[in-house]
Amino acid sequence: MSDLLTIILAAGKGTRMKSKKNKVLHKIAGKKMINHVVDTAENIPSEVICVVGHQAESVKQAVNSKNIKFKLQSEQLGTAHAVLQAGKEIKDHRGDVLILYADIPLIKQVTLNQMLDKHHDNSADLTIMTSVLKNPTGYGRIVKNNSSQIIKIVEHKDTDEKEKSIKEINSGIMCVGSKLLNDALNNIDNNNEQEEYYLTDIVSYINEKDGRVISYQTEEPAEITGVNDRIALSKAEKTMRKRINERHMANGVTIIDPATTYIDESVEIGSDTIIYPFTYIEGDTEIGVNNMIKPHNHIINCKIGKNNIIINNNLIKNSKIGDECQIGPFAHIRPGCDLKNGVKIGDYVELKKANINAGTKVPHLAYVGDAEIGRKTNIGAGTIFANYDGVNKNKTIVGNSVFIGSNSTLVAPLTIKDNGKTGAGSVVTKDVEENTTVLGVPAREYVKKKDD
Ligand code: UD1
Ligand code: MG
């Protein structure tokens, strides 16, 4: 067993968020708050316990790790009471306990390691992560005596005027020996403004027992932002976004304006890709090297190869794009599309469940749904794949080197074989054989006459 036990508190009601959803399920850079903390905790060798309560089942389901043990706090009586739910594990544990709050999602592993190192180097019984804030409103204050020793933490609501002016705050993150923690938890009362069992009260208890209480003061207050309301949520989002953008830039991605580029934590981007302003890249998206992503693109859950140009204003979702393609402007690529290399999708084109093979072009104003299109085919301006007959969605198969004339309507189910052609304005209701041209409404085979 590891000599560190980590406890993540996630049971609170999160009232200040004014949400039907548990606070820790709100997302920051596309990832639920709880999972930011869980992922960081899992990078530190320890056994991890998560205390859940309010909407316990939803929080458990959201946690994307199999190694976490859950404890239920059925009534939310405060942070000390929450930790107490892991009482048995704390009692059985020989070593330190690291306590994290699920509403402090920006904490970095390196900072936690530094705090743990300081705790060990100083043989401390309790180390509290603190920070000095210009505006400490809402946070618990670190009260020290004349010899700079921490004597207690006072919650904002319980402060007197003098304590209110203290700028050093409690982050909530702490490391404490299991034996003292266990004793302290069993001796805390709820004699305070909120009538809650405050974890912060263990400071006074450990002091009374002559334990060694120290602080680890972080230089980066943004890391310990407590996300209690929507304002803090937006601040955390901004910090996380900056962090993510800087990671990509360090890896060789050009982000022209990080302030207007929104990339989820899960996204991967290859070097020499250039991202223009006002771009959103979300979910499970992988983008290869040397792509140009022009302004105002929104890309969600996509796999994109290399050397593509994605011109302005496209929405691309749950789809695959190969290499050397050109997309947009103003294309809507709906879920289930697979574009192979060198495909061109032009302006005002909507695609849905379309498999489009190498070198094919859909350059202007078209709807292509439930389609399989071969290589080097051209789909003329204004073409509609009429895939819906009012009851069912039907498929259209278009072969290689086909030429679909402008404003054609392809009424599915339909197959147009290799080198087939449709005349402009045709309404095609029957399959078209290889090397055959059809035209008219409804389209009929066109056979060239002598004087044509
Ligand atoms: C807490 C600290 C405060 C610190 C601040 C930092 C206490 C008493 N106060 O205040 O000193 O400055 O964090 O952000 O600890 N939770 C439970 N069960 C409960 C109550 C809360 O699991 O009964 C969980 C919440 O889900 C949350 C965390 O504990 O993840 C902190 O609770 P919260 O109510 O946000 O405490 P703060 O008022 O922010
Ligand atoms: Mg909080």
Coordinates of C-alpha atoms and ligand atoms in Angstrom, one line a residue:
M1 CA 0.0 0.0 0.0
S2 CA 1.2 3.5 -0.8
D3 CA 2.1 5.7 2.2
L4 CA -0.2 8.5 0.9
L5 CA -4.0 8.5 1.0
T6 CA -5.8 11.1 -1.1
I7 CA -9.3 12.2 -0.3
I8 CA -11.2 14.4 -2.7
L9 CA -14.3 16.2 -1.4
A10 CA -17.1 16.3 -3.9
A11 CA -20.3 15.9 -1.8
G12 CA -21.3 19.6 -1.3
K13 CA -24.5 21.1 -2.5
G14 CA -22.8 23.9 -4.4
T15 CA -25.7 26.2 -3.6
R16 CA -23.9 29.4 -4.8
M17 CA -23.7 27.9 -8.3
K18 CA -27.5 28.2 -8.5
S19 CA -27.7 25.1 -10.7
K20 CA -29.7 21.9 -10.8
K21 CA -26.5 20.1 -11.5
N22 CA -23.8 19.4 -8.8
K23 CA -21.1 22.0 -9.0
V24 CA -18.4 19.6 -9.6
L25 CA -20.1 18.4 -12.8
H26 CA -19.8 21.8 -14.5
K27 CA -17.2 21.8 -17.2
I28 CA -13.9 23.7 -17.5
A29 CA -12.3 23.5 -20.9
G30 CA -14.7 20.7 -21.8
K31 CA -13.8 18.5 -18.8
K32 CA -16.0 18.1 -15.7
M33 CA -14.4 19.9 -12.7
I34 CA -14.3 16.6 -10.7
N35 CA -12.2 15.0 -13.4
H36 CA -9.7 17.7 -13.5
V37 CA -9.0 17.0 -9.8
V38 CA -9.3 13.2 -10.2
D39 CA -6.7 13.2 -13.1
T40 CA -4.3 15.3 -11.1
A41 CA -4.7 13.1 -8.0
E42 CA -4.1 10.0 -10.0
N43 CA -0.7 11.3 -11.1
I44 CA 0.4 11.2 -7.5
P45 CA 1.1 7.7 -6.2
S46 CA -1.6 7.2 -3.6
E47 CA -4.8 5.5 -2.9
V48 CA -7.6 7.8 -3.9
I49 CA -11.0 8.2 -2.2
C50 CA -13.7 10.5 -3.4
V51 CA -16.4 11.6 -1.0
V52 CA -19.8 12.1 -2.8
G53 CA -23.2 13.1 -1.5
H54 CA -25.3 15.6 -3.4
Q55 CA -26.3 13.8 -6.6
A56 CA -23.9 11.1 -5.6
E57 CA -24.8 8.7 -8.5
S58 CA -24.2 11.4 -11.2
V59 CA -20.9 12.3 -9.7
K60 CA -19.8 8.7 -9.5
Q61 CA -20.8 8.1 -13.1
A62 CA -18.9 11.2 -14.3
V63 CA -15.6 10.1 -12.7
N64 CA -13.6 8.6 -15.5
S65 CA -11.5 6.3 -13.4
K66 CA -11.9 2.8 -12.2
N67 CA -9.3 3.1 -9.4
I68 CA -11.2 5.5 -7.3
K69 CA -13.0 4.3 -4.2
F70 CA -16.2 6.3 -3.3
K71 CA -17.6 7.1 0.1
L72 CA -21.1 8.5 0.7
Q73 CA -21.8 11.6 2.8
S74 CA -25.5 11.3 2.9
E75 CA -26.0 14.6 4.7
Q76 CA -23.8 17.6 3.9
L77 CA -22.7 18.7 7.3
G78 CA -19.5 20.3 6.3
T79 CA -16.0 19.5 5.1
A80 CA -14.8 17.8 8.3
H81 CA -17.9 15.6 8.3
A82 CA -17.1 14.8 4.6
V83 CA -13.6 13.7 5.4
L84 CA -15.0 11.6 8.3
Q85 CA -16.8 9.4 5.8
A86 CA -13.4 8.0 5.0
G87 CA -12.9 7.5 8.7
K88 CA -12.1 3.8 8.6
E89 CA -9.5 4.2 5.8
I90 CA -7.9 7.1 7.6
K91 CA -7.7 5.0 10.8
D92 CA -6.2 2.1 9.0
H93 CA -3.7 4.2 7.1
R94 CA -0.2 4.7 8.3
G95 CA 1.2 7.8 6.7
D96 CA -0.1 11.1 5.4
V97 CA -3.5 12.1 4.0
L98 CA -3.7 14.6 1.1
I99 CA -7.0 16.4 1.0
L100 CA -8.2 18.0 -2.2
Y101 CA -11.5 19.8 -2.9
A102 CA -13.3 18.9 -6.2
D103 CA -14.1 22.6 -6.6
I104 CA -10.4 23.5 -6.9
P105 CA -9.8 22.2 -10.3
L106 CA -6.8 24.1 -11.5
I107 CA -4.3 22.8 -9.0
K108 CA -1.2 21.4 -10.7
Q109 CA 0.5 18.1 -9.8
V110 CA 3.9 19.9 -9.6
T111 CA 2.5 22.3 -6.9
L112 CA 1.1 19.4 -4.9
N113 CA 4.4 17.6 -5.1
Q114 CA 6.2 20.8 -3.8
M115 CA 3.7 21.0 -0.9
L116 CA 4.2 17.3 -0.1
D117 CA 8.0 17.7 -0.2
K118 CA 7.8 20.7 2.2
H119 CA 5.6 18.7 4.5
H120 CA 8.1 15.8 4.7
D121 CA 11.2 18.0 4.8
N122 CA 9.8 19.9 7.8
S123 CA 8.4 16.7 9.5
A124 CA 5.1 18.6 9.7
D125 CA 1.9 17.2 11.1
L126 CA -0.2 19.4 9.0
T127 CA 0.7 21.5 6.0
I128 CA -1.9 23.9 4.5
M129 CA -1.6 25.3 1.1
T130 CA -2.2 29.0 1.3
S131 CA -1.9 32.0 -0.9
V132 CA -1.9 35.8 -0.5
L133 CA -4.8 37.4 -2.4
K134 CA -5.6 41.0 -3.1
N135 CA -9.2 40.2 -2.5
P136 CA -9.6 37.3 -0.1
T137 CA -13.4 37.6 0.2
G138 CA -15.1 34.3 0.7
Y139 CA -12.0 32.3 1.7
G140 CA -11.0 31.1 5.1
R141 CA -8.3 33.3 6.6
I142 CA -5.0 32.1 8.0
V143 CA -4.5 33.5 11.5
K144 CA -0.9 33.6 12.7
N145 CA 0.6 34.6 16.0
N146 CA 3.5 37.1 16.5
S147 CA 6.1 34.4 15.7
S148 CA 4.3 33.7 12.3
Q149 CA 2.9 30.4 13.5
I150 CA -0.5 29.4 12.2
I151 CA -2.9 29.3 15.1
K152 CA -6.2 28.8 13.3
I153 CA -8.2 29.2 10.2
V154 CA -11.3 31.4 10.4
E155 CA -14.0 31.1 7.8
H156 CA -15.0 34.3 6.0
K157 CA -18.4 34.3 7.6
D158 CA -16.9 33.9 11.1
T159 CA -14.3 36.6 10.8
D160 CA -14.2 39.7 12.9
E161 CA -13.0 43.0 11.4
K162 CA -9.3 42.4 12.1
E163 CA -9.4 38.8 10.6
K164 CA -11.3 40.1 7.6
S165 CA -8.3 42.2 6.7
I166 CA -6.0 39.2 6.5
K167 CA -4.9 38.5 3.0
E168 CA -3.4 35.0 3.4
I169 CA -6.1 32.5 2.6
N170 CA -6.7 28.8 3.0
S171 CA -6.8 27.0 -0.3
G172 CA -8.5 24.0 1.2
I173 CA -5.7 21.7 0.1
M174 CA -3.8 20.2 2.9
C175 CA -1.6 17.3 3.9
V176 CA -1.9 15.8 7.4
G177 CA -0.8 12.8 9.4
S178 CA -3.5 10.1 9.5
K179 CA -3.4 9.6 13.3
L180 CA -3.8 13.3 14.2
L181 CA -6.4 13.8 11.4
N182 CA -8.5 10.9 12.8
D183 CA -8.3 12.3 16.4
A184 CA -9.1 15.8 15.2
L185 CA -12.1 14.8 13.1
N186 CA -13.6 13.2 16.1
N187 CA -13.2 16.3 18.2
I188 CA -14.6 19.0 15.9
D189 CA -17.9 20.7 16.7
N190 CA -20.2 22.8 14.5
N191 CA -20.3 25.8 16.7
N192 CA -20.0 28.4 13.9
E193 CA -22.1 30.7 11.7
Q194 CA -23.0 27.9 9.2
E195 CA -23.4 25.2 11.8
E196 CA -21.1 23.0 9.8
Y197 CA -18.3 20.7 10.8
Y198 CA -15.3 22.7 9.4
L199 CA -12.2 20.8 8.3
T200 CA -10.3 24.0 9.0
D201 CA -10.9 23.5 12.7
I202 CA -8.3 20.7 12.7
V203 CA -5.7 23.4 12.8
S204 CA -6.6 24.6 16.3
Y205 CA -6.9 20.9 17.5
I206 CA -3.5 20.0 16.2
N207 CA -2.0 23.1 17.7
E208 CA -3.5 22.2 21.1
K209 CA -1.8 18.8 20.8
D210 CA 1.5 20.5 20.1
G211 CA 1.5 19.3 16.5
R212 CA 3.6 21.1 13.9
V213 CA 1.4 23.1 11.6
I214 CA 3.0 24.9 8.6
S215 CA 1.9 26.4 5.4
Y216 CA 3.0 26.0 1.8
Q217 CA 2.4 29.3 0.1
T218 CA 1.8 29.1 -3.6
E219 CA 3.0 31.8 -5.8
E220 CA 0.2 31.2 -8.3
P221 CA -3.1 32.1 -6.7
A222 CA -5.0 31.3 -9.9
E223 CA -4.2 27.6 -9.3
I224 CA -6.2 27.5 -6.1
T225 CA -9.3 29.4 -7.3
G226 CA -12.2 27.8 -5.5
V227 CA -15.1 27.5 -7.9
N228 CA -18.2 28.3 -5.9
D229 CA -20.2 30.3 -8.4
R230 CA -20.4 31.1 -12.1
I231 CA -18.1 34.1 -11.8
A232 CA -15.3 31.9 -10.4
L233 CA -16.2 29.3 -13.1
S234 CA -15.6 31.8 -15.8
K235 CA -12.3 32.8 -14.2
A236 CA -11.2 29.2 -13.9
E237 CA -12.1 28.6 -17.6
K238 CA -9.9 31.5 -18.6
T239 CA -7.0 30.3 -16.6
M240 CA -7.3 26.7 -17.9
R241 CA -7.7 27.9 -21.5
K242 CA -4.5 30.0 -21.3
R243 CA -2.7 26.9 -19.9
I244 CA -4.0 24.7 -22.7
N245 CA -3.1 27.2 -25.4
E246 CA 0.4 27.6 -24.0
R247 CA 0.9 23.8 -24.0
H248 CA 0.0 23.7 -27.7
M249 CA 2.2 26.7 -28.5
A250 CA 5.1 25.0 -26.7
N251 CA 4.5 22.0 -28.9
G252 CA 4.9 24.1 -32.1
V253 CA 1.3 25.1 -32.9
T254 CA 0.7 28.8 -33.9
I255 CA -2.2 30.3 -32.1
I256 CA -2.6 33.8 -33.5
D257 CA -4.8 35.1 -30.7
P258 CA -4.9 32.9 -27.6
A259 CA -7.5 35.2 -26.0
T260 CA -10.1 34.2 -28.7
T261 CA -9.1 30.5 -29.2
Y262 CA -11.0 27.9 -27.2
I263 CA -9.5 24.5 -27.1
D264 CA -10.7 21.7 -24.8
E265 CA -8.2 19.9 -22.6
S266 CA -8.7 16.6 -24.5
V267 CA -7.6 18.0 -27.9
E268 CA -4.4 17.1 -29.6
I269 CA -2.8 19.3 -32.3
G270 CA 0.3 18.7 -34.4
S271 CA 3.1 21.2 -35.0
D272 CA 3.0 23.9 -37.6
T273 CA -0.7 24.0 -37.6
I274 CA -1.9 27.6 -37.5
I275 CA -5.0 28.5 -35.7
Y276 CA -6.7 31.8 -36.5
P277 CA -8.8 33.7 -34.0
F278 CA -12.3 32.8 -32.8
T279 CA -11.9 29.1 -33.2
Y280 CA -13.4 26.5 -30.9
I281 CA -11.9 23.0 -30.9
E282 CA -13.7 20.6 -28.6
G283 CA -14.0 17.1 -27.4
D284 CA -12.1 14.1 -28.7
T285 CA -10.4 15.9 -31.5
E286 CA -7.1 15.1 -33.1
I287 CA -5.6 17.5 -35.6
G288 CA -2.4 16.6 -37.4
V289 CA 0.5 18.8 -38.5
N290 CA 0.6 21.8 -40.8
N291 CA -3.1 22.6 -41.1
M292 CA -4.4 26.1 -41.5
I293 CA -7.5 26.7 -39.5
K294 CA -8.8 30.1 -40.5
P295 CA -11.1 32.3 -38.3
H296 CA -14.4 31.3 -36.8
N297 CA -14.3 27.5 -37.0
H298 CA -16.0 25.2 -34.6
I299 CA -14.6 21.7 -34.6
I300 CA -16.0 19.0 -32.3
N301 CA -14.9 15.4 -31.9
C302 CA -13.0 15.2 -35.3
K303 CA -9.9 13.4 -36.6
I304 CA -8.2 15.7 -39.0
G305 CA -5.0 14.7 -40.9
K306 CA -2.3 17.0 -42.2
N307 CA -1.9 19.9 -44.7
N308 CA -5.6 20.8 -44.7
I309 CA -6.9 24.3 -45.2
I310 CA -10.1 24.9 -43.3
I311 CA -11.3 28.3 -44.5
N312 CA -13.5 30.6 -42.4
N313 CA -16.8 29.8 -40.6
N314 CA -17.3 26.0 -40.6
L315 CA -19.0 23.8 -38.2
I316 CA -17.5 20.3 -38.3
K317 CA -18.7 17.6 -35.9
N318 CA -17.9 13.9 -35.3
S319 CA -16.2 13.4 -38.6
K320 CA -12.9 12.5 -40.2
I321 CA -10.9 14.6 -42.7
G322 CA -7.9 13.2 -44.4
D323 CA -4.9 15.1 -45.7
E324 CA -4.7 18.0 -48.2
C325 CA -8.4 18.8 -48.1
Q326 CA -10.0 22.2 -48.4
I327 CA -13.1 23.0 -46.4
G328 CA -15.4 26.0 -46.5
P329 CA -16.0 28.8 -46.0
F330 CA -19.4 28.3 -44.4
A331 CA -19.6 24.5 -44.7
H332 CA -21.6 22.4 -42.2
I333 CA -20.1 18.9 -41.8
R334 CA -22.5 17.0 -39.7
P335 CA -21.7 13.7 -37.8
G336 CA -20.6 10.6 -39.6
C337 CA -18.6 12.1 -42.5
D338 CA -15.4 10.6 -43.7
L339 CA -13.5 12.7 -46.2
K340 CA -10.4 11.1 -47.8
N341 CA -7.3 13.0 -49.1
G342 CA -7.6 15.9 -51.4
V343 CA -11.4 16.4 -51.0
K344 CA -12.8 19.9 -51.5
I345 CA -15.9 21.0 -49.7
G346 CA -16.8 24.5 -50.7
D347 CA -19.0 27.3 -49.5
Y348 CA -22.5 26.7 -48.2
V349 CA -22.3 22.9 -48.4
E350 CA -24.0 20.7 -45.8
L351 CA -22.8 17.1 -45.4
K352 CA -24.2 14.4 -43.2
K353 CA -23.1 10.7 -43.1
A354 CA -21.1 11.2 -46.3
N355 CA -18.2 9.1 -47.3
I356 CA -16.3 11.0 -49.9
N357 CA -13.2 9.5 -51.6
A358 CA -10.0 11.1 -52.7
G359 CA -10.0 14.1 -55.0
T360 CA -13.7 14.6 -55.1
K361 CA -15.2 18.1 -55.0
V362 CA -18.4 19.5 -53.7
P363 CA -17.5 23.1 -54.3
H364 CA -20.7 25.1 -53.8
L365 CA -24.2 25.2 -52.3
A366 CA -25.1 21.5 -51.9
Y367 CA -26.7 19.1 -49.5
V368 CA -25.0 15.6 -49.4
G369 CA -26.6 13.2 -46.9
D370 CA -26.3 9.5 -46.5
A371 CA -23.9 9.2 -49.4
E372 CA -21.0 7.2 -50.6
I373 CA -19.1 9.1 -53.3
G374 CA -16.1 7.7 -55.2
R375 CA -12.9 9.3 -56.4
K376 CA -12.5 12.4 -58.5
T377 CA -16.1 13.0 -58.8
N378 CA -17.6 16.5 -59.1
I379 CA -20.8 17.4 -57.5
G380 CA -22.2 20.6 -59.2
A381 CA -23.5 23.7 -57.5
G382 CA -26.9 23.4 -55.9
T383 CA -27.0 19.6 -56.0
I384 CA -29.4 18.0 -53.4
F385 CA -29.1 14.4 -52.3
A386 CA -32.8 13.8 -51.6
N387 CA -32.2 11.2 -48.9
Y388 CA -35.5 11.4 -47.1
D389 CA -38.8 10.1 -48.6
G390 CA -40.9 11.3 -45.7
V391 CA -40.5 8.0 -43.8
N392 CA -37.1 6.6 -44.3
K393 CA -33.6 7.9 -44.9
N394 CA -32.1 6.3 -48.1
K395 CA -28.6 6.1 -49.4
T396 CA -27.1 7.4 -52.6
I397 CA -24.0 5.8 -54.1
V398 CA -22.0 7.8 -56.6
G399 CA -19.0 6.2 -58.3
N400 CA -15.6 7.5 -59.5
S401 CA -15.2 10.3 -61.9
V402 CA -18.9 11.1 -62.0
F403 CA -20.1 14.5 -63.1
I404 CA -23.2 15.7 -61.4
G405 CA -24.6 18.8 -63.2
S406 CA -25.6 21.9 -61.3
N407 CA -28.9 21.9 -59.5
S408 CA -29.4 18.1 -59.9
T409 CA -31.7 16.4 -57.4
L410 CA -30.6 12.8 -56.7
V411 CA -33.6 11.0 -55.3
A412 CA -32.4 8.1 -53.0
P413 CA -32.1 5.2 -53.0
L414 CA -30.0 5.7 -56.0
T415 CA -26.7 4.5 -57.6
I416 CA -24.8 6.5 -60.2
K417 CA -22.0 4.4 -61.5
D418 CA -18.5 5.3 -62.6
N419 CA -18.2 8.1 -65.2
G420 CA -22.0 8.7 -65.1
K421 CA -23.2 12.3 -65.8
T422 CA -26.4 14.2 -65.0
G423 CA -27.4 17.3 -66.9
A424 CA -28.1 20.6 -65.1
G425 CA -31.4 20.6 -63.3
S426 CA -32.0 16.9 -63.6
V427 CA -34.2 15.1 -61.1
V428 CA -32.6 11.6 -61.0
T429 CA -35.0 8.9 -59.8
K430 CA -33.5 5.8 -61.4
D431 CA -30.0 4.3 -61.3
V432 CA -27.5 5.5 -63.8
E433 CA -25.2 3.0 -65.5
E434 CA -21.5 3.4 -66.2
N435 CA -20.5 6.0 -68.8
T436 CA -24.1 7.1 -69.1
T437 CA -25.5 10.6 -69.2
V438 CA -29.1 11.3 -67.9
L439 CA -31.0 14.6 -68.0
G440 CA -34.4 16.1 -67.5
V441 CA -37.3 15.8 -65.0
P442 CA -37.5 12.9 -64.4
A443 CA -34.1 12.2 -65.8
R444 CA -33.8 9.9 -68.8
E445 CA -30.8 8.5 -70.6
Y446 CA -29.4 11.0 -73.1
V447 CA -28.2 9.4 -76.3
K448 CA -26.3 11.7 -78.5
K449 CA -27.9 12.2 -82.0
K450 CA -26.0 13.0 -85.1
D451 CA -26.9 16.7 -85.2
D452 CA -26.6 17.3 -81.5
Ligands
UD1_1 C1 -13.6 26.0 1.8 C2 -12.8 26.2 3.1 C3 -12.2 27.6 3.1 C4 -11.4 27.8 1.9 C5 -12.1 27.4 0.7 C6 -11.2 27.4 -0.5 C7 -13.9 24.9 4.9 C8 -14.8 24.9 6.1 N1 -13.7 26.0 4.3 O1 -14.7 26.9 1.8 O2 -11.5 27.8 4.3 O3 -10.8 29.1 1.9 O4 -12.8 26.1 0.7 O5 -11.9 27.2 -1.7 O6 -13.4 23.8 4.6 N2 -18.0 19.4 0.6 C9 -18.4 18.2 1.0 N3 -19.3 18.0 2.0 C10 -19.8 19.0 2.7 C11 -19.4 20.3 2.3 C12 -18.5 20.5 1.3 O7 -18.0 17.2 0.3 O8 -20.6 18.8 3.6 C13 -17.0 19.6 -0.5 C14 -17.6 20.4 -1.6 O9 -18.2 19.6 -2.6 C15 -16.4 21.2 -2.2 C16 -15.4 21.2 -1.0 O10 -15.9 20.3 0.0 O11 -15.7 20.4 -3.2 C17 -15.4 22.6 -0.3 O12 -16.7 23.0 0.1 P1 -17.3 24.5 -0.1 O13 -18.6 24.5 0.4 O14 -17.0 24.9 -1.5 O15 -16.3 25.3 0.9 P2 -15.9 26.8 0.8 O16 -17.0 27.7 1.3 O17 -15.4 27.1 -0.6
MG2 MG -15.5 26.0 -2.4

